Coordinates of C-alpha atoms in Angstrom, one line a residue:
M1 CA 121.8 84.0 209.4
V2 CA 119.2 84.4 207.8
R3 CA 119.9 84.1 203.6
A4 CA 118.0 85.9 201.3
L5 CA 115.7 85.0 198.8
S6 CA 114.8 86.1 195.2
D7 CA 112.7 89.0 195.5
E8 CA 109.7 86.8 194.5
P9 CA 106.3 88.2 195.5
G10 CA 105.6 86.8 199.4
R11 CA 102.6 84.8 200.2
P12 CA 99.6 87.0 201.6
Q13 CA 99.2 86.7 205.4
P14 CA 96.1 85.9 207.0
P15 CA 95.3 88.3 210.3
A16 CA 97.4 87.6 213.4
G17 CA 96.2 84.6 215.0
S18 CA 94.2 83.1 212.1
T19 CA 95.2 80.9 209.3
G20 CA 92.0 82.6 207.6
R21 CA 91.2 78.7 206.5
A22 CA 89.3 75.8 208.8
D23 CA 89.5 73.0 206.2
P24 CA 91.5 70.5 207.8
L25 CA 93.8 67.9 205.8
V26 CA 95.8 67.0 209.1
V27 CA 94.9 66.8 212.0
I28 CA 97.0 65.4 215.2
S29 CA 95.6 64.4 218.5
D30 CA 97.4 63.9 221.8
V31 CA 100.4 61.8 220.3
Q32 CA 103.3 60.7 221.6
K33 CA 106.1 59.1 220.8
H34 CA 108.6 57.2 222.8
Y35 CA 112.1 55.7 221.9
G36 CA 112.4 52.9 225.0
D37 CA 112.5 55.7 227.8
F38 CA 112.8 58.8 226.1
Q39 CA 109.8 60.4 225.1
A40 CA 110.6 62.6 221.6
L41 CA 107.4 63.6 221.5
T42 CA 104.9 64.8 224.4
D43 CA 101.2 66.3 224.1
I44 CA 101.3 67.2 220.2
N45 CA 98.1 68.4 218.9
L46 CA 98.2 70.1 215.5
S47 CA 95.6 70.8 213.1
V48 CA 96.4 71.5 209.4
N49 CA 94.4 73.4 206.7
R50 CA 94.1 72.5 202.7
G51 CA 96.3 74.8 200.9
E52 CA 98.1 76.2 204.3
V53 CA 102.0 76.2 204.5
V54 CA 103.4 75.1 208.1
V55 CA 106.8 75.4 208.7
V56 CA 108.5 73.9 212.2
I57 CA 111.1 75.4 213.4
G58 CA 113.3 75.0 216.8
P59 CA 116.5 73.9 218.1
S60 CA 118.3 70.8 217.4
G61 CA 116.6 67.7 218.6
S62 CA 113.5 69.6 219.2
G63 CA 111.0 66.6 218.1
K64 CA 110.9 68.4 214.3
S65 CA 111.7 65.5 211.9
T66 CA 110.3 63.1 214.6
L67 CA 106.8 64.7 213.9
C68 CA 107.4 65.2 210.3
R69 CA 107.9 61.1 210.1
T70 CA 105.4 59.8 212.2
I71 CA 102.6 61.6 209.4
N72 CA 103.1 59.1 206.8
R73 CA 104.1 56.3 209.2
L74 CA 108.1 56.2 208.9
E75 CA 108.0 56.7 212.7
T76 CA 104.9 54.8 214.5
I77 CA 103.6 56.8 217.0
T78 CA 103.1 55.5 220.9
S79 CA 100.0 56.9 221.7
G80 CA 96.9 59.5 219.9
S81 CA 95.8 59.7 216.8
I82 CA 97.1 61.3 213.2
V83 CA 93.8 61.9 210.9
I84 CA 94.9 62.6 207.4
D85 CA 91.9 63.6 204.9
G86 CA 89.1 62.5 207.4
K87 CA 91.1 59.0 207.5
A88 CA 93.3 57.8 210.4
L89 CA 96.5 57.1 209.5
P90 CA 96.7 53.4 208.6
Q91 CA 98.8 50.3 210.4
E92 CA 100.2 48.4 207.0
G93 CA 99.7 47.2 203.8
R94 CA 98.1 48.6 200.6
E95 CA 96.5 51.3 202.5
L96 CA 99.5 52.4 204.1
A97 CA 100.7 52.2 200.3
R98 CA 97.8 54.4 199.2
L99 CA 98.7 57.1 202.2
R100 CA 102.1 57.5 201.0
A101 CA 101.4 57.8 197.3
D102 CA 99.0 60.9 199.1
V103 CA 101.5 62.2 201.6
G104 CA 105.1 63.7 199.4
M105 CA 108.1 63.7 201.4
V106 CA 111.2 65.8 200.8
F107 CA 114.1 64.7 202.6
Q108 CA 117.5 66.0 203.8
S109 CA 119.2 63.4 201.3
F110 CA 118.0 63.4 198.0
N111 CA 117.7 59.5 197.7
L112 CA 117.4 58.9 193.8
F113 CA 118.1 55.5 192.5
A114 CA 121.6 56.3 191.3
H115 CA 121.2 53.7 188.3
L116 CA 118.0 55.1 186.6
T117 CA 117.6 58.2 184.5
I118 CA 116.2 61.4 186.2
L119 CA 113.2 61.0 184.1
D120 CA 113.1 57.2 185.2
N121 CA 113.4 58.0 188.5
V122 CA 110.1 60.9 188.5
T123 CA 108.0 58.0 186.2
L124 CA 109.0 55.4 188.6
G125 CA 105.9 55.6 191.0
P126 CA 103.4 57.0 189.2
I127 CA 103.8 53.6 186.2
K128 CA 104.5 51.0 189.1
V129 CA 102.4 52.4 192.0
K130 CA 99.3 54.4 189.9
G131 CA 99.5 52.3 186.9
M132 CA 99.8 54.8 184.7
K133 CA 101.0 54.3 181.0
K134 CA 104.6 55.3 180.2
A135 CA 104.0 57.5 177.7
D136 CA 101.8 59.7 180.0
A137 CA 104.3 59.0 182.9
E138 CA 106.9 60.6 181.0
R139 CA 105.1 63.1 179.7
E140 CA 103.8 64.5 183.0
A141 CA 107.4 64.3 184.5
C142 CA 108.8 66.6 181.9
A143 CA 106.5 68.8 182.8
L144 CA 107.2 68.7 186.0
L145 CA 111.0 68.5 185.8
D146 CA 110.4 71.7 183.6
R147 CA 108.4 73.3 186.6
V148 CA 111.8 72.5 188.9
G149 CA 114.1 74.1 186.8
V150 CA 116.1 70.7 185.4
G151 CA 113.9 69.7 182.0
Q152 CA 116.9 69.6 180.7
Q153 CA 118.8 67.1 182.8
A154 CA 116.5 64.6 182.1
S155 CA 118.4 61.9 180.1
K156 CA 121.5 61.8 182.7
L157 CA 122.1 60.2 185.8
P158 CA 122.1 61.3 189.1
A159 CA 125.7 61.6 189.6
Q160 CA 125.8 64.0 186.8
L161 CA 123.5 66.6 188.4
S162 CA 124.3 68.7 192.0
G163 CA 123.0 68.5 194.9
G164 CA 120.6 71.4 194.3
Q165 CA 119.2 69.8 190.8
Q166 CA 119.1 66.1 192.7
Q167 CA 116.7 68.2 195.7
R168 CA 114.5 69.7 192.7
V169 CA 114.3 66.5 191.7
A170 CA 113.4 64.9 194.6
I171 CA 110.5 67.5 194.6
A172 CA 109.6 66.8 191.3
R173 CA 109.6 63.2 192.2
A174 CA 107.3 63.8 195.1
L175 CA 104.8 66.0 193.1
A176 CA 104.6 63.3 190.3
M177 CA 102.4 61.0 192.9
S178 CA 99.9 64.2 192.8
P179 CA 99.9 63.7 196.5
K180 CA 97.5 65.9 198.6
L181 CA 100.3 67.0 201.1
M182 CA 103.8 67.4 201.1
L183 CA 106.2 66.8 203.9
F184 CA 109.6 68.4 203.8
D185 CA 112.5 67.2 206.2
E186 CA 115.4 69.7 206.3
P187 CA 115.4 69.7 202.5
T188 CA 117.9 72.4 202.1
S189 CA 120.4 71.0 205.2
A190 CA 122.6 68.7 202.7
L191 CA 123.3 71.1 200.4
D192 CA 126.4 73.3 199.6
P193 CA 125.1 77.1 200.7
E194 CA 124.9 78.4 196.8
M195 CA 122.6 76.0 196.3
I196 CA 120.4 76.8 199.1
N197 CA 118.0 79.5 197.2
E198 CA 117.6 77.1 193.7
V199 CA 115.5 74.6 195.9
L200 CA 113.7 77.4 198.3
D201 CA 112.5 78.9 195.1
V202 CA 111.0 76.1 194.0
M203 CA 109.4 75.1 197.3
V204 CA 108.1 79.1 197.6
G205 CA 106.6 78.8 194.0
L206 CA 104.9 75.4 195.4
A207 CA 103.5 77.3 198.1
Q208 CA 102.1 79.8 196.4
S209 CA 100.5 77.0 194.0
G210 CA 98.2 76.2 196.8
M211 CA 100.0 73.3 197.7
T212 CA 99.7 71.7 201.3
M213 CA 103.1 71.9 202.8
I214 CA 104.6 71.1 206.2
V215 CA 108.4 72.4 206.3
V216 CA 111.2 70.9 209.1
T217 CA 113.2 74.0 208.1
H218 CA 116.2 76.3 209.8
E219 CA 116.0 78.8 207.0
M220 CA 114.1 81.1 208.4
G221 CA 113.8 83.4 205.5
F222 CA 111.7 80.5 203.8
A223 CA 109.4 81.0 207.4
R224 CA 109.2 84.3 207.3
K225 CA 108.5 84.5 203.0
A226 CA 106.1 81.5 202.3
A227 CA 104.5 80.0 205.4
D228 CA 101.1 80.6 206.9
R229 CA 102.1 79.4 210.1
V230 CA 105.3 78.9 212.2
V231 CA 105.0 76.3 214.9
F232 CA 108.1 76.4 217.0
M233 CA 109.1 73.1 218.9
S234 CA 111.7 72.4 221.7
D235 CA 111.6 69.1 223.8
G236 CA 109.5 67.0 222.0
Q237 CA 106.9 69.7 222.6
I238 CA 105.1 72.5 220.8
V239 CA 105.5 75.5 222.9
E240 CA 103.9 78.6 220.2
E241 CA 102.8 78.6 216.8
A242 CA 101.7 82.1 215.4
T243 CA 101.7 84.0 212.2
P244 CA 105.1 84.4 210.7
D245 CA 105.4 88.4 211.1
E246 CA 103.8 87.8 214.8
F247 CA 106.3 84.7 215.7
F248 CA 109.3 86.8 214.8
T249 CA 108.7 90.0 215.8
N250 CA 106.6 89.3 219.1
P251 CA 107.3 85.7 220.3
K252 CA 105.7 84.9 223.2
S253 CA 107.9 82.3 225.1
A254 CA 111.0 82.7 226.9
R255 CA 112.3 79.2 224.7
A256 CA 111.1 81.0 221.5
K257 CA 112.8 84.4 222.5
D258 CA 116.2 82.6 223.5
F259 CA 116.0 80.8 220.2
L260 CA 115.4 83.8 218.1
S261 CA 118.2 85.6 219.9
K262 CA 121.0 83.4 219.5
L263 CA 120.0 83.2 215.2
I264 CA 120.4 87.0 215.5
T265 CA 123.3 87.5 217.1
H266 CA 125.8 84.3 215.3

């Protein structure tokens, strides 16, 4: 079932078959990923342009989360290449830490530090990694918490917030590093239904602000509303990609048609 989002105006869609941009921030070429004898990703080729919102959908076990996690090297690839902002994905050390500062990630679980206040959770990265002065980090953190609608919760601990509020804090924490790219790995799957829209609304606003985003999600309403392009995966492969209108109204592959038919009938 598709959940309704708030009635914010949707993003203008590019012409069918085109993203309307040609400035790649992420270039994934011939990527393979094996876990022992199991091949999780096969021949992945994908470019994501600056300011583009790409939503990755598909059945469970199709490789969506694995693909997302390879982009900041939480998962290593077996072969192929991933280039971000003109630089190949580093293997380890300071260069990898610098990459992860440029690539924000929001997970299914919120991963907040339970013993730190909300404000301290958001300022930790800018102070420790970027060397920002505490006062400057706190000022920016407060602005970000206001932006995601939890500014009044800054002095609380994560356990005092709802799941939806904690996930919005996680988004603010990622934004505090001023990333070039935001990755979302099923960010609403651990939330109660009434909390999902409050997180999706923040994500829609972020998309409309021009942030480059790769979003793995089962929320088809978000894909229709916020995506420039929908990428459909099955069995570790990209089966097809298109604008949301084109994909949802006229899917080309049998696997995508079957996937969408099950969404409609259940």
